[in-house]
């Protein structure tokens, strides 16, 4: 793991309905550094601000106070450039059930303007990594929850992001599926030196997967 900082927040705060009777402080004065090649866990119960932090870092929310940078770019001023270099796997992310595993990857990558020959080469490699090469031509609607999560991870990787944000990656997946996803994340970390930021409420998941954790 290298030591260069790829994400930095300083006093990051997000307040909803600020100044009103029912204002909610979703994020309160958060300062952290995350390094390249690190699996960093954001641990806490629902409502702790984990998803809010990720949504700020990918430009879906603007902070009320404080600063944040991703890959040395400001999350407010340079968010378009940031989005070209990161991938988000939301908690409620869905696959295209009527497409095959390969078609899911190629279609998604095409939205980013990646040439077809490059997409097919990347899809071959990623389907091998996630263990779905033998299922690449099957419609995803026939897949288990764990297999669908594999497709989602591969789809996120098709654009070769420098950072992947994963919001509760094993939520809604059965025990077997959760194990599949965890093994995949460990493989990405060890073999690709992939920077991964994940949110979870599961202490055992953090212990197994993460180099460091923010609570």
Short mmCIF file of C-alpha atoms in Angstrom, two decimals:
data_model
loop_
_atom_site.label_atom_id
_atom_site.label_comp_id
_atom_site.label_asym_id
_atom_site.label_seq_id
_atom_site.Cartn_x
_atom_site.Cartn_y
_atom_site.Cartn_z
CA UNK A 1 0.00 0.00 0.00
CA UNK A 2 1.32 3.41 -0.91
CA UNK A 3 1.10 6.37 1.42
CA UNK A 4 -0.15 9.09 -0.93
CA UNK A 5 -3.44 10.64 0.13
CA UNK A 6 -6.29 10.29 -2.37
CA UNK A 7 -9.12 11.57 -0.17
CA UNK A 8 -8.91 14.31 2.42
CA UNK A 9 -11.65 16.00 4.44
CA UNK A 10 -11.23 18.90 6.84
CA UNK A 11 -14.03 19.83 9.22
CA UNK A 12 -16.60 18.43 6.82
CA UNK A 13 -20.14 19.13 7.99
CA UNK A 14 -23.55 18.57 6.43
CA UNK A 15 -26.69 20.05 7.95
CA UNK A 16 -30.11 19.48 6.44
CA UNK A 17 -32.76 22.16 6.98
CA UNK A 18 -30.07 24.41 8.48
CA UNK A 19 -31.42 27.12 10.73
CA UNK A 20 -34.88 25.61 10.85
CA UNK A 21 -36.66 24.04 13.78
CA UNK A 22 -36.08 20.51 12.53
CA UNK A 23 -32.51 20.86 11.27
CA UNK A 24 -30.53 17.63 11.15
CA UNK A 25 -26.76 17.43 11.53
CA UNK A 26 -25.96 14.45 9.31
CA UNK A 27 -22.19 14.95 9.35
CA UNK A 28 -20.33 16.85 12.04
CA UNK A 29 -16.79 18.18 11.63
CA UNK A 30 -15.28 15.11 9.95
CA UNK A 31 -11.56 15.20 9.16
CA UNK A 32 -9.78 12.21 7.65
CA UNK A 33 -7.14 11.10 5.16
CA UNK A 34 -7.47 7.99 3.00
CA UNK A 35 -4.46 6.59 1.14
CA UNK A 36 -4.06 4.99 -2.27
CA UNK A 37 -4.50 1.21 -2.21
CA UNK A 38 -6.32 1.27 1.11
CA UNK A 39 -9.58 -0.42 2.02
CA UNK A 40 -11.13 2.13 4.35
CA UNK A 41 -14.26 1.31 6.32
CA UNK A 42 -16.89 3.75 7.51
CA UNK A 43 -18.53 1.98 10.44
CA UNK A 44 -21.73 2.97 12.19
CA UNK A 45 -25.46 2.41 12.53
CA UNK A 46 -28.04 3.72 10.09
CA UNK A 47 -28.21 7.50 10.32
CA UNK A 48 -24.58 7.89 11.41
CA UNK A 49 -23.68 9.90 8.29
CA UNK A 50 -21.75 7.23 6.38
CA UNK A 51 -23.78 7.50 3.20
CA UNK A 52 -23.89 11.29 3.51
CA UNK A 53 -20.10 11.40 3.49
CA UNK A 54 -19.86 9.24 0.38
CA UNK A 55 -22.53 11.28 -1.39
CA UNK A 56 -20.52 14.44 -0.72
CA UNK A 57 -17.31 12.84 -2.01
CA UNK A 58 -18.96 11.87 -5.32
CA UNK A 59 -20.80 15.16 -5.73
CA UNK A 60 -24.36 14.09 -4.98
CA UNK A 61 -24.50 16.46 -2.00
CA UNK A 62 -22.68 19.69 -1.21
CA UNK A 63 -21.15 20.21 2.24
CA UNK A 64 -22.53 22.86 4.57
CA UNK A 65 -19.09 23.58 6.03
CA UNK A 66 -15.55 22.33 5.66
CA UNK A 67 -13.54 21.07 2.72
CA UNK A 68 -13.06 17.79 0.90
CA UNK A 69 -10.81 16.72 -1.94
CA UNK A 70 -10.66 13.55 -4.01
CA UNK A 71 -7.50 12.88 -6.05
CA UNK A 72 -6.35 16.41 -5.19
CA UNK A 73 -9.53 17.91 -6.66
CA UNK A 74 -12.14 19.89 -4.74
CA UNK A 75 -15.48 18.06 -4.46
CA UNK A 76 -17.42 21.23 -5.24
CA UNK A 77 -15.30 22.95 -7.87
CA UNK A 78 -13.91 19.92 -9.72
CA UNK A 79 -16.65 17.33 -9.33
CA UNK A 80 -17.01 16.58 -13.07
CA UNK A 81 -13.34 15.61 -13.27
CA UNK A 82 -13.65 13.54 -10.09
CA UNK A 83 -16.59 11.57 -11.47
CA UNK A 84 -14.53 10.48 -14.46
CA UNK A 85 -12.03 8.79 -12.13
CA UNK A 86 -14.18 7.18 -9.43
CA UNK A 87 -17.03 4.68 -9.28
CA UNK A 88 -19.97 4.47 -6.89
CA UNK A 89 -21.76 1.26 -5.95
CA UNK A 90 -24.87 2.46 -4.06
CA UNK A 91 -26.68 0.27 -1.56
CA UNK A 92 -29.71 0.03 -3.82
CA UNK A 93 -27.80 -0.38 -7.09
CA UNK A 94 -29.49 -2.63 -9.60
CA UNK A 95 -28.35 -4.66 -12.57
CA UNK A 96 -30.09 -4.83 -15.93
CA UNK A 97 -31.88 -8.15 -15.40
CA UNK A 98 -32.67 -8.79 -19.06
CA UNK A 99 -29.07 -8.29 -20.15
CA UNK A 100 -26.36 -10.90 -19.78
CA UNK A 101 -23.47 -10.42 -17.39
CA UNK A 102 -21.22 -9.35 -20.27
CA UNK A 103 -23.84 -7.02 -21.73
CA UNK A 104 -24.22 -5.29 -18.35
CA UNK A 105 -20.52 -4.46 -18.35
CA UNK A 106 -20.26 -3.44 -21.99
CA UNK A 107 -23.40 -1.29 -21.91
CA UNK A 108 -22.28 0.56 -18.78
CA UNK A 109 -18.78 1.16 -20.12
CA UNK A 110 -20.22 2.44 -23.37
CA UNK A 111 -21.95 5.23 -21.48
CA UNK A 112 -18.46 6.54 -20.70
CA UNK A 113 -17.42 6.51 -24.35
CA UNK A 114 -14.98 3.62 -24.01
CA UNK A 115 -14.29 1.99 -27.42
CA UNK A 116 -15.95 -1.38 -28.00
CA UNK A 117 -12.70 -3.30 -28.48
CA UNK A 118 -11.35 -1.93 -25.21
CA UNK A 119 -14.61 -2.74 -23.45
CA UNK A 120 -14.58 -6.34 -24.61
CA UNK A 121 -11.00 -6.80 -23.48
CA UNK A 122 -11.76 -5.32 -20.06
CA UNK A 123 -14.95 -7.38 -19.76
CA UNK A 124 -12.99 -10.59 -20.42
CA UNK A 125 -10.55 -9.71 -17.66
CA UNK A 126 -13.18 -8.61 -15.14
CA UNK A 127 -15.44 -11.59 -15.69
CA UNK A 128 -12.42 -13.77 -14.91
CA UNK A 129 -11.67 -11.77 -11.76
CA UNK A 130 -15.21 -12.03 -10.39
CA UNK A 131 -15.56 -15.67 -11.41
CA UNK A 132 -18.42 -15.22 -13.88
CA UNK A 133 -16.72 -16.06 -17.16
CA UNK A 134 -18.68 -19.29 -17.52
CA UNK A 135 -21.91 -17.37 -16.87
CA UNK A 136 -21.15 -14.35 -19.06
CA UNK A 137 -23.89 -15.12 -21.59
CA UNK A 138 -26.62 -15.84 -19.04
CA UNK A 139 -29.28 -13.23 -18.30
CA UNK A 140 -28.62 -11.69 -14.92
CA UNK A 141 -32.23 -12.25 -13.81
CA UNK A 142 -31.27 -15.90 -13.24
CA UNK A 143 -28.40 -14.99 -10.87
CA UNK A 144 -28.33 -15.22 -7.08
CA UNK A 145 -27.92 -12.08 -4.96
CA UNK A 146 -24.21 -12.69 -4.54
CA UNK A 147 -23.71 -13.19 -8.27
CA UNK A 148 -25.58 -9.97 -9.04
CA UNK A 149 -23.29 -8.13 -6.64
CA UNK A 150 -20.34 -9.57 -8.54
CA UNK A 151 -21.78 -8.12 -11.74
CA UNK A 152 -22.18 -4.74 -10.05
CA UNK A 153 -18.59 -4.73 -8.84
CA UNK A 154 -17.30 -5.72 -12.27
CA UNK A 155 -19.50 -3.06 -13.86
CA UNK A 156 -18.00 -0.43 -11.58
CA UNK A 157 -14.49 -1.58 -12.49
CA UNK A 158 -15.07 -1.50 -16.26
CA UNK A 159 -14.24 2.22 -16.31
CA UNK A 160 -11.00 1.51 -14.40
CA UNK A 161 -11.73 3.88 -11.51
CA UNK A 162 -8.95 4.95 -9.20
CA UNK A 163 -11.35 4.79 -6.25
CA UNK A 164 -14.47 2.71 -5.65
CA UNK A 165 -17.10 3.83 -3.14
CA UNK A 166 -19.31 1.00 -1.89
CA UNK A 167 -22.34 1.71 0.28
CA UNK A 168 -23.24 -1.36 2.39
CA UNK A 169 -21.97 -3.82 -0.27
CA UNK A 170 -23.37 -6.93 1.47
CA UNK A 171 -26.72 -5.53 2.59
CA UNK A 172 -29.65 -7.51 1.22
CA UNK A 173 -27.42 -10.43 0.27
CA UNK A 174 -27.69 -13.82 1.98
CA UNK A 175 -24.83 -15.30 4.00
CA UNK A 176 -23.34 -17.14 1.04
CA UNK A 177 -23.62 -14.08 -1.17
CA UNK A 178 -22.01 -11.88 1.48
CA UNK A 179 -19.06 -14.27 1.66
CA UNK A 180 -18.71 -14.12 -2.13
CA UNK A 181 -18.64 -10.32 -2.08
CA UNK A 182 -16.15 -10.15 0.79
CA UNK A 183 -13.79 -12.58 -0.92
CA UNK A 184 -14.01 -10.50 -4.09
CA UNK A 185 -13.15 -7.28 -2.25
CA UNK A 186 -10.16 -8.93 -0.60
CA UNK A 187 -9.01 -10.11 -4.02
CA UNK A 188 -9.32 -6.63 -5.50
CA UNK A 189 -7.33 -5.18 -2.63
CA UNK A 190 -4.53 -7.73 -2.71
CA UNK A 191 -4.19 -8.26 -6.47
CA UNK A 192 -5.06 -4.83 -7.89
CA UNK A 193 -4.10 -2.55 -5.00
CA UNK A 194 -7.56 -1.04 -5.49
CA UNK A 195 -8.60 1.88 -3.30
CA UNK A 196 -11.97 1.01 -1.77
CA UNK A 197 -14.12 3.02 0.63
CA UNK A 198 -17.01 1.05 2.04
CA UNK A 199 -19.74 1.77 4.53
CA UNK A 200 -21.06 -0.91 6.85
CA UNK A 201 -22.73 -1.47 10.20
CA UNK A 202 -21.06 -4.88 10.51
CA UNK A 203 -18.00 -4.90 12.77
CA UNK A 204 -16.89 -8.33 11.54
CA UNK A 205 -16.92 -7.06 7.96
CA UNK A 206 -14.68 -4.16 8.89
CA UNK A 207 -12.32 -6.44 10.81
CA UNK A 208 -12.02 -8.80 7.86
CA UNK A 209 -11.72 -6.33 5.01
CA UNK A 210 -10.39 -2.96 6.11
CA UNK A 211 -6.92 -1.60 6.71
CA UNK A 212 -8.36 1.28 8.72
CA UNK A 213 -11.77 2.40 9.88
CA UNK A 214 -13.58 5.63 10.69
CA UNK A 215 -16.37 5.52 13.25
#
